[in-house]
Amino acid sequence: MTVDLLFRRIDNLFTMQPDLGGGPLGRIEGAALGLIGGRVAWVGADRDAPDAAQVVDCSGMIGLPGLVDAHTHMVWAGSRAAEFEQRLGGAHYSEILEAGGGILSTVRATRAAGEGELRALAEDRLRRALAQGITTVEIKSGYGLDPVSEAKMLRVARAAGEAVGVRVLTTFLGAHAVPLEYRGRREAYVEHIIAEQLPAVVGLADFIDVYVDRGAFTLEEAERILRAGIAAGLRPRVHAEQVEYTGAAALAARLGATSADHLERLDQAGVEAMAAAGTVAVLLPGAMLYLRDSPPPVEALRAAGVPIALATDLNPGSSPVADLWTIATLGCLSLGLTVEEAVLGITRNAALALGRPALGHLGVGAAGDLILVRPPLGEPPLVSSLVQRLGGHRAEVVVRDGEILWRAPR
Ligand code: NIG
Ligand code: FE
């Protein structure tokens, strides 16, 4: 066999495939990985490596699948720094939203922003994601809340992904908040989402999401909107059980959602419904930290066998956190995950949350998304050396679909 591109002498390769041996992260010491046609074609011990057209020496480095950030609101304009101060002063996130601030203040700024301005902001955020080793990002709309602005956000998300090289999956979130022009007319806004926004975004979105919560949407409204999205060919996901318990996680499970996200108020019935349906739990410790919230029931999720993913929830208000490695560390410190669970949460399980099982691991046939990271000076080449430190890690090499997208200047 001759591969197109061969990565040799990787100190430790974490394949996320326990079936290859090497514990829960499928670690291969002294590894090589070969790619053909953008996919993983060979993986194993360096001494057995096949011939190759091009070879990259990876001595001193850790290899991992490209990281997956499965929940972001990365396209926005404006600032919410003043709201941060308001919340430090005791105001509640939902009260600020109910008073027309929070998400709605970002809606005003994002509606007003031109497509070029919005795209420059999104590209900058995506370049920073790529430098960390993130090769796949989910981006939601939800700061437009009208057909033109929602479509604008989703176009910007996809165009920014194309420009930077990160694989972007998009989610229509017209049901993020009731905009001010529909205050007191919720029923009419739900109708507007289904009849006007949804047709404007079909073809621009992969998923549909609803924020079910106090100050946002009810369970009944969510079911109508999600069913309309499913009928239009979008896959459902849900912002569930964040500020108040609503039963949204069980709804997500019942509708075949790929994930239910947040889950700070999740109950046992919700855990069991998710386990039975194979719904991934996407936990967002950045939002938990910034809203000074308590953690979701991790032990119950683990006991029920619900796959756990971790994501940044990058947005200007509840989680202005762009660093997925920081999120992995917070997953350990504030949610009680093990290092292995945290790393699976930003790779294999994050890919499952997006319904993309070819991503987030490095078995033969998987997508050719590989990153190489040098451990901090003096640390062994293990993932714990990265997760122990709070963020700031940069990939030295980033490969997406078999193409080298980024190589750190030496
Ligand atoms: O996932 N909780 C609702 N939506 C976002 C927050 C967006 C915002 O505050 O702008 C979230 O945390
Ligand atoms: Fe969110």
Short mmCIF file of C-alpha atoms and ligand atoms in Angstrom, two decimals:
data_model
loop_
_atom_site.label_atom_id
_atom_site.label_comp_id
_atom_site.label_asym_id
_atom_site.label_seq_id
_atom_site.Cartn_x
_atom_site.Cartn_y
_atom_site.Cartn_z
CA MET A 1 0.00 0.00 0.00
CA THR A 2 1.20 3.54 -0.76
CA VAL A 3 -0.60 6.37 1.02
CA ASP A 4 -0.86 10.01 -0.16
CA LEU A 5 0.21 11.56 3.10
CA LEU A 6 1.85 9.82 6.07
CA PHE A 7 2.31 11.22 9.57
CA ARG A 8 5.22 9.39 11.19
CA ARG A 9 6.79 9.09 14.62
CA ILE A 10 3.76 10.47 16.52
CA ASP A 11 4.72 10.05 20.21
CA ASN A 12 1.15 9.13 21.17
CA LEU A 13 -1.79 8.95 18.79
CA PHE A 14 -5.22 9.08 20.45
CA THR A 15 -7.55 7.47 17.90
CA MET A 16 -10.72 7.59 20.07
CA GLN A 17 -11.19 3.99 18.96
CA PRO A 18 -10.96 1.76 22.03
CA ASP A 19 -11.37 -1.27 19.72
CA LEU A 20 -7.78 -0.60 18.56
CA GLY A 21 -6.59 -1.23 22.15
CA GLY A 22 -4.84 1.40 24.23
CA GLY A 23 -7.65 2.16 26.70
CA PRO A 24 -10.74 4.34 26.32
CA LEU A 25 -9.00 6.79 23.96
CA GLY A 26 -7.45 4.10 21.74
CA ARG A 27 -3.89 5.28 22.34
CA ILE A 28 -1.10 4.04 20.06
CA GLU A 29 2.44 4.79 21.24
CA GLY A 30 4.98 5.52 18.53
CA ALA A 31 2.30 5.71 15.85
CA ALA A 32 1.91 6.51 12.18
CA LEU A 33 -1.22 7.46 10.29
CA GLY A 34 -1.70 7.39 6.52
CA LEU A 35 -4.33 9.15 4.43
CA ILE A 36 -5.63 8.32 0.96
CA GLY A 37 -8.16 10.51 -0.83
CA GLY A 38 -8.90 12.56 2.28
CA ARG A 39 -9.67 9.59 4.54
CA VAL A 40 -7.74 7.53 7.06
CA ALA A 41 -6.33 4.55 5.15
CA TRP A 42 -3.80 3.18 7.60
CA VAL A 43 -3.15 3.55 11.32
CA GLY A 44 -0.73 1.61 13.51
CA ALA A 45 2.79 1.36 14.89
CA ASP A 46 5.35 3.55 13.16
CA ARG A 47 7.67 0.58 12.52
CA ASP A 48 5.00 -0.99 10.28
CA ALA A 49 4.18 2.22 8.36
CA PRO A 50 3.41 1.88 4.64
CA ASP A 51 5.13 3.76 1.78
CA ALA A 52 3.97 7.30 1.15
CA ALA A 53 4.07 10.08 -1.42
CA GLN A 54 4.58 12.68 1.33
CA VAL A 55 5.80 12.24 4.91
CA VAL A 56 5.42 14.58 7.91
CA ASP A 57 7.64 13.94 10.95
CA CYS A 58 5.65 14.30 14.20
CA SER A 59 8.30 13.56 16.83
CA GLY A 60 7.47 15.05 20.22
CA MET A 61 3.82 15.48 19.36
CA ILE A 62 0.42 14.17 20.39
CA GLY A 63 -1.97 13.17 17.58
CA LEU A 64 -5.74 13.52 17.90
CA PRO A 65 -8.74 13.65 15.57
CA GLY A 66 -9.72 17.20 14.56
CA LEU A 67 -11.70 18.66 17.46
CA VAL A 68 -15.45 19.22 17.07
CA ASP A 69 -17.24 22.21 18.67
CA ALA A 70 -20.82 20.95 18.55
CA HIS A 71 -22.70 24.03 19.86
CA THR A 72 -21.86 27.65 19.07
CA HIS A 73 -23.57 30.95 18.29
CA MET A 74 -20.44 32.19 16.52
CA VAL A 75 -22.08 34.68 14.15
CA TRP A 76 -23.01 37.87 15.99
CA ALA A 77 -22.35 41.59 16.08
CA GLY A 78 -22.24 43.96 19.06
CA SER A 79 -21.08 43.60 22.64
CA ARG A 80 -22.67 42.32 25.85
CA ALA A 81 -19.91 43.42 28.20
CA ALA A 82 -22.31 45.77 30.02
CA GLU A 83 -24.70 42.88 30.61
CA PHE A 84 -21.84 40.96 32.24
CA GLU A 85 -21.55 43.79 34.75
CA GLN A 86 -25.33 43.85 35.26
CA ARG A 87 -25.26 40.13 36.06
CA LEU A 88 -22.33 40.61 38.43
CA GLY A 89 -24.54 43.20 40.12
CA GLY A 90 -27.23 40.58 40.69
CA ALA A 91 -29.50 40.75 37.61
CA HIS A 92 -30.66 37.34 36.33
CA TYR A 93 -29.99 36.21 32.73
CA SER A 94 -33.72 35.54 32.09
CA GLU A 95 -34.81 38.88 33.63
CA ILE A 96 -32.47 40.76 31.31
CA LEU A 97 -33.93 38.87 28.34
CA GLU A 98 -37.51 39.51 29.50
CA ALA A 99 -36.67 43.23 29.73
CA GLY A 100 -35.59 43.24 26.06
CA GLY A 101 -31.84 42.88 26.64
CA GLY A 102 -29.59 39.83 26.49
CA ILE A 103 -30.23 37.83 23.32
CA LEU A 104 -32.50 40.66 22.07
CA SER A 105 -29.71 43.24 22.30
CA THR A 106 -27.53 41.01 20.11
CA VAL A 107 -30.50 40.70 17.72
CA ARG A 108 -30.53 44.50 17.28
CA ALA A 109 -26.79 44.62 16.55
CA THR A 110 -26.82 41.59 14.26
CA ARG A 111 -29.80 42.80 12.22
CA ALA A 112 -28.04 46.13 11.73
CA ALA A 113 -24.70 44.59 10.67
CA GLY A 114 -23.86 44.28 6.99
CA GLU A 115 -23.07 40.84 5.61
CA GLY A 116 -19.40 41.76 5.06
CA GLU A 117 -18.95 43.00 8.62
CA LEU A 118 -20.63 39.92 10.06
CA ARG A 119 -18.51 37.67 7.89
CA ALA A 120 -15.25 39.35 8.99
CA LEU A 121 -16.25 38.77 12.63
CA ALA A 122 -17.15 35.12 11.99
CA GLU A 123 -13.95 34.45 10.03
CA ASP A 124 -11.83 35.84 12.85
CA ARG A 125 -13.60 33.55 15.35
CA LEU A 126 -13.22 30.54 13.05
CA ARG A 127 -9.50 31.19 12.49
CA ARG A 128 -9.01 31.15 16.26
CA ALA A 129 -10.94 27.87 16.41
CA LEU A 130 -8.78 26.33 13.70
CA ALA A 131 -5.57 27.32 15.50
CA GLN A 132 -6.74 25.28 18.52
CA GLY A 133 -7.23 22.23 16.32
CA ILE A 134 -10.99 22.52 15.78
CA THR A 135 -11.88 21.24 12.28
CA THR A 136 -15.68 21.11 12.66
CA VAL A 137 -17.94 23.77 14.17
CA GLU A 138 -21.70 23.95 14.51
CA ILE A 139 -23.03 27.50 14.18
CA LYS A 140 -26.57 28.59 15.02
CA SER A 141 -28.61 31.49 13.73
CA GLY A 142 -31.00 33.03 16.25
CA TYR A 143 -29.86 36.66 16.36
CA GLY A 144 -31.89 37.55 13.28
CA LEU A 145 -35.42 36.44 14.19
CA ASP A 146 -36.79 37.54 10.81
CA PRO A 147 -36.50 35.73 7.45
CA VAL A 148 -33.90 38.07 5.92
CA SER A 149 -31.64 38.28 8.99
CA GLU A 150 -31.81 34.56 9.81
CA ALA A 151 -30.86 33.69 6.22
CA LYS A 152 -28.07 36.28 6.37
CA MET A 153 -26.58 34.67 9.49
CA LEU A 154 -26.65 31.17 8.01
CA ARG A 155 -25.10 32.34 4.71
CA VAL A 156 -22.37 34.11 6.67
CA ALA A 157 -21.70 30.97 8.74
CA ARG A 158 -21.25 28.81 5.66
CA ALA A 159 -19.22 31.39 3.72
CA ALA A 160 -16.89 31.98 6.68
CA GLY A 161 -16.35 28.21 6.97
CA GLU A 162 -15.47 28.00 3.27
CA ALA A 163 -13.07 30.92 3.57
CA VAL A 164 -11.23 29.61 6.65
CA GLY A 165 -11.39 25.89 5.84
CA VAL A 166 -13.23 24.77 8.96
CA ARG A 167 -16.16 22.40 8.28
CA VAL A 168 -19.26 24.35 9.36
CA LEU A 169 -22.63 22.76 10.09
CA THR A 170 -25.49 25.23 10.48
CA THR A 171 -28.54 25.30 12.71
CA PHE A 172 -31.67 27.41 12.27
CA LEU A 173 -32.62 28.90 15.66
CA GLY A 174 -35.43 31.33 14.79
CA ALA A 175 -36.98 30.15 18.07
CA HIS A 176 -34.25 31.70 20.24
CA ALA A 177 -36.38 34.52 21.69
CA VAL A 178 -39.63 36.31 20.82
CA PRO A 179 -38.49 39.54 19.12
CA LEU A 180 -39.81 42.84 20.46
CA GLU A 181 -42.09 43.45 17.46
CA TYR A 182 -43.97 40.26 18.42
CA ARG A 183 -44.18 41.00 22.18
CA GLY A 184 -47.57 39.88 23.43
CA ARG A 185 -48.16 37.97 20.17
CA ARG A 186 -46.24 34.75 20.78
CA GLU A 187 -48.65 32.62 18.80
CA ALA A 188 -48.17 34.89 15.77
CA TYR A 189 -44.37 34.67 16.12
CA VAL A 190 -44.45 30.85 16.22
CA GLU A 191 -46.59 30.97 13.08
CA HIS A 192 -44.12 33.42 11.50
CA ILE A 193 -41.16 31.09 12.21
CA ILE A 194 -42.95 28.20 10.54
CA ALA A 195 -44.51 30.05 7.60
CA GLU A 196 -41.91 32.75 6.82
CA GLN A 197 -38.50 31.99 8.36
CA LEU A 198 -38.33 28.25 7.76
CA PRO A 199 -38.89 28.50 3.98
CA ALA A 200 -36.21 31.24 3.84
CA VAL A 201 -33.56 29.05 5.48
CA VAL A 202 -34.20 25.63 3.92
CA GLY A 203 -31.03 24.87 1.98
CA LEU A 204 -28.95 27.04 4.33
CA ALA A 205 -29.35 24.96 7.51
CA ASP A 206 -28.56 21.38 8.50
CA PHE A 207 -30.41 21.41 11.84
CA ILE A 208 -33.30 23.14 13.59
CA ASP A 209 -33.10 24.08 17.27
CA VAL A 210 -35.48 25.69 19.79
CA TYR A 211 -34.56 27.40 23.07
CA VAL A 212 -37.14 25.96 25.45
CA ASP A 213 -37.02 27.94 28.67
CA ARG A 214 -38.33 30.68 30.90
CA GLY A 215 -38.39 33.87 28.80
CA ALA A 216 -38.07 31.83 25.59
CA PHE A 217 -40.36 29.08 24.17
CA THR A 218 -42.73 26.54 25.72
CA LEU A 219 -42.64 22.80 25.18
CA GLU A 220 -45.79 22.91 23.01
CA GLU A 221 -44.39 25.72 20.85
CA ALA A 222 -41.12 23.82 20.51
CA GLU A 223 -42.83 20.66 19.33
CA ARG A 224 -44.74 22.52 16.60
CA ILE A 225 -41.62 24.31 15.38
CA LEU A 226 -39.40 21.23 15.48
CA ARG A 227 -41.97 19.12 13.66
CA ALA A 228 -42.22 21.76 10.92
CA GLY A 229 -38.42 21.77 10.64
CA ILE A 230 -38.28 17.98 10.44
CA ALA A 231 -40.92 18.06 7.68
CA ALA A 232 -38.69 20.56 5.83
CA GLY A 233 -35.73 18.14 6.03
CA LEU A 234 -33.83 19.61 9.03
CA ARG A 235 -32.56 17.44 11.88
CA PRO A 236 -33.72 18.53 15.36
CA ARG A 237 -31.61 19.56 18.37
CA VAL A 238 -32.85 21.34 21.48
CA HIS A 239 -31.63 23.90 24.07
CA ALA A 240 -33.14 22.01 26.99
CA GLU A 241 -33.51 22.30 30.78
CA GLN A 242 -31.11 25.23 31.18
CA VAL A 243 -32.73 27.79 33.48
CA GLU A 244 -36.02 25.98 34.17
CA TYR A 245 -37.11 22.36 33.87
CA THR A 246 -39.60 22.02 30.99
CA GLY A 247 -39.40 18.43 29.74
CA ALA A 248 -37.54 19.54 26.61
CA ALA A 249 -34.90 16.79 26.84
CA ALA A 250 -37.59 14.11 26.71
CA LEU A 251 -39.16 15.96 23.77
CA ALA A 252 -35.77 15.96 22.01
CA ALA A 253 -35.51 12.21 22.56
CA ARG A 254 -39.06 11.60 21.32
CA LEU A 255 -38.46 13.60 18.12
CA GLY A 256 -35.19 11.78 17.35
CA ALA A 257 -32.97 14.81 18.03
CA THR A 258 -29.26 14.15 17.63
CA SER A 259 -28.66 16.03 20.89
CA ALA A 260 -30.21 17.86 23.82
CA ASP A 261 -27.96 20.66 25.05
CA HIS A 262 -27.35 22.46 28.40
CA LEU A 263 -29.37 20.14 30.73
CA GLU A 264 -28.55 21.81 34.06
CA ARG A 265 -32.12 21.05 35.29
CA LEU A 266 -32.44 17.58 33.65
CA ASP A 267 -34.48 15.03 35.65
CA GLN A 268 -34.24 11.22 35.76
CA ALA A 269 -37.11 10.73 33.29
CA GLY A 270 -35.24 12.95 30.82
CA VAL A 271 -32.03 10.98 31.35
CA GLU A 272 -33.85 7.71 30.65
CA ALA A 273 -35.62 9.07 27.57
CA MET A 274 -32.29 10.27 26.17
CA ALA A 275 -30.60 6.94 26.91
CA ALA A 276 -33.38 4.97 25.22
CA ALA A 277 -33.31 7.19 22.11
CA GLY A 278 -29.52 7.52 21.86
CA THR A 279 -29.70 11.32 22.23
CA VAL A 280 -26.30 12.86 22.97
CA ALA A 281 -26.02 15.19 25.99
CA VAL A 282 -24.12 18.33 24.96
CA LEU A 283 -22.91 19.98 28.16
CA LEU A 284 -21.83 23.61 28.15
CA PRO A 285 -19.67 24.42 31.18
CA GLY A 286 -18.92 27.92 29.83
CA ALA A 287 -22.58 28.94 30.22
CA MET A 288 -22.68 27.24 33.59
CA LEU A 289 -19.66 29.26 34.73
CA TYR A 290 -20.88 32.63 33.43
CA LEU A 291 -24.41 32.17 34.78
CA ARG A 292 -22.95 30.81 38.02
CA ASP A 293 -25.22 27.80 37.63
CA SER A 294 -25.12 24.32 39.13
CA PRO A 295 -24.03 21.31 37.01
CA PRO A 296 -26.26 18.90 35.08
CA PRO A 297 -26.70 15.38 36.55
CA VAL A 298 -23.51 13.90 35.09
CA GLU A 299 -23.53 10.81 37.29
CA ALA A 300 -27.06 9.88 36.13
CA LEU A 301 -26.14 10.46 32.46
CA ARG A 302 -23.04 8.31 32.86
CA ALA A 303 -24.92 5.54 34.69
CA ALA A 304 -27.57 5.46 31.93
CA GLY A 305 -24.92 5.33 29.18
CA VAL A 306 -25.88 8.65 27.55
CA PRO A 307 -22.93 9.85 25.42
CA ILE A 308 -21.59 13.14 26.80
CA ALA A 309 -20.22 15.88 24.54
CA LEU A 310 -18.74 19.23 25.60
CA ALA A 311 -18.99 22.45 23.58
CA THR A 312 -18.07 26.10 23.98
CA ASP A 313 -21.59 27.55 23.38
CA LEU A 314 -19.51 30.50 22.13
CA ASN A 315 -21.83 33.54 22.19
CA PRO A 316 -21.55 37.16 23.34
CA GLY A 317 -23.68 36.76 26.49
CA SER A 318 -23.98 33.52 28.42
CA SER A 319 -20.72 31.94 27.25
CA PRO A 320 -18.11 34.27 25.76
CA VAL A 321 -15.67 31.34 25.77
CA ALA A 322 -13.90 30.53 22.51
CA ASP A 323 -11.41 27.95 23.79
CA LEU A 324 -12.54 24.33 23.51
CA TRP A 325 -9.51 23.09 25.49
CA THR A 326 -10.60 25.35 28.37
CA ILE A 327 -14.05 23.76 28.11
CA ALA A 328 -12.49 20.28 28.42
CA THR A 329 -10.75 21.37 31.61
CA LEU A 330 -13.95 22.94 32.97
CA GLY A 331 -15.72 19.68 32.10
CA CYS A 332 -13.39 17.98 34.56
CA LEU A 333 -13.37 20.65 37.26
CA SER A 334 -16.97 21.81 37.27
CA LEU A 335 -18.83 18.76 35.91
CA GLY A 336 -16.70 16.00 37.39
CA LEU A 337 -15.71 14.33 34.13
CA THR A 338 -12.53 12.29 33.82
CA VAL A 339 -9.84 13.50 31.41
CA GLU A 340 -10.83 10.67 29.03
CA GLU A 341 -14.51 11.67 29.14
CA ALA A 342 -13.61 15.31 28.50
CA VAL A 343 -11.47 14.43 25.47
CA LEU A 344 -14.15 12.10 24.06
CA GLY A 345 -16.56 14.99 24.66
CA ILE A 346 -14.73 17.31 22.27
CA THR A 347 -14.07 14.59 19.66
CA ARG A 348 -16.06 11.40 19.15
CA ASN A 349 -19.17 12.26 21.16
CA ALA A 350 -19.27 15.80 19.76
CA ALA A 351 -19.32 14.29 16.26
CA LEU A 352 -22.21 12.03 17.31
CA ALA A 353 -24.09 15.07 18.60
CA LEU A 354 -23.88 16.40 15.05
CA GLY A 355 -24.91 13.09 13.48
CA ARG A 356 -21.47 12.77 11.83
CA PRO A 357 -20.03 9.42 12.94
CA ALA A 358 -17.11 9.63 10.45
CA LEU A 359 -15.68 12.57 12.42
CA GLY A 360 -14.07 12.69 15.86
CA HIS A 361 -12.06 9.46 15.63
CA LEU A 362 -9.22 8.04 13.56
CA GLY A 363 -10.08 4.48 12.55
CA VAL A 364 -9.57 3.32 8.96
CA GLY A 365 -12.32 4.91 6.86
CA ALA A 366 -12.77 7.91 9.18
CA ALA A 367 -12.53 11.46 7.82
CA GLY A 368 -8.93 12.60 7.41
CA ASP A 369 -9.15 15.22 10.17
CA LEU A 370 -5.99 15.00 12.27
CA ILE A 371 -4.28 17.47 14.58
CA LEU A 372 -0.81 17.40 16.08
CA VAL A 373 -0.19 19.23 19.32
CA ARG A 374 3.10 19.66 21.15
CA PRO A 375 2.70 19.17 24.92
CA PRO A 376 3.69 22.09 27.18
CA LEU A 377 7.45 22.16 27.74
CA GLY A 378 8.55 19.53 30.24
CA GLU A 379 5.23 17.63 30.10
CA PRO A 380 4.82 14.07 28.78
CA PRO A 381 3.04 13.63 25.40
CA LEU A 382 -0.33 12.72 26.94
CA VAL A 383 -3.76 14.35 26.74
CA SER A 384 -3.73 14.91 30.51
CA SER A 385 -0.78 17.30 29.97
CA LEU A 386 -3.11 19.45 27.85
CA VAL A 387 -6.33 19.12 29.86
CA GLN A 388 -4.60 19.83 33.19
CA ARG A 389 -3.64 23.31 31.95
CA LEU A 390 -6.46 25.81 31.47
CA GLY A 391 -6.63 26.38 27.72
CA GLY A 392 -4.39 28.25 25.35
CA HIS A 393 -3.19 25.15 23.47
CA ARG A 394 -2.39 25.60 19.80
CA ALA A 395 -2.16 22.84 17.21
CA GLU A 396 1.11 22.63 15.35
CA VAL A 397 -0.46 20.91 12.36
CA VAL A 398 -4.16 20.80 11.38
CA VAL A 399 -5.36 18.44 8.65
CA ARG A 400 -8.91 18.45 7.34
CA ASP A 401 -10.19 15.89 4.82
CA GLY A 402 -6.58 14.89 4.14
CA GLU A 403 -5.35 18.41 3.43
CA ILE A 404 -2.88 20.28 5.62
CA LEU A 405 -4.80 23.46 6.49
CA TRP A 406 -2.49 24.92 9.08
CA ARG A 407 1.15 24.44 10.10
CA ALA A 408 2.53 26.58 12.89
CA PRO A 409 5.43 28.75 11.80
CA ARG A 410 8.66 27.23 13.17
O1 NIG B 1 -26.98 28.62 24.56
N1 NIG B 1 -29.59 29.82 26.27
C1 NIG B 1 -29.91 30.32 25.22
N2 NIG B 1 -29.11 30.62 24.19
C2 NIG B 1 -27.71 30.79 24.29
C3 NIG B 1 -27.37 32.12 24.80
C4 NIG B 1 -27.24 33.10 23.75
C5 NIG B 1 -27.02 34.47 24.30
O2 NIG B 1 -27.05 34.71 25.53
O3 NIG B 1 -26.82 35.32 23.43
C6 NIG B 1 -27.05 29.71 25.08
O4 NIG B 1 -26.57 29.90 26.21
FE FE B 2 -26.63 27.87 23.01
#
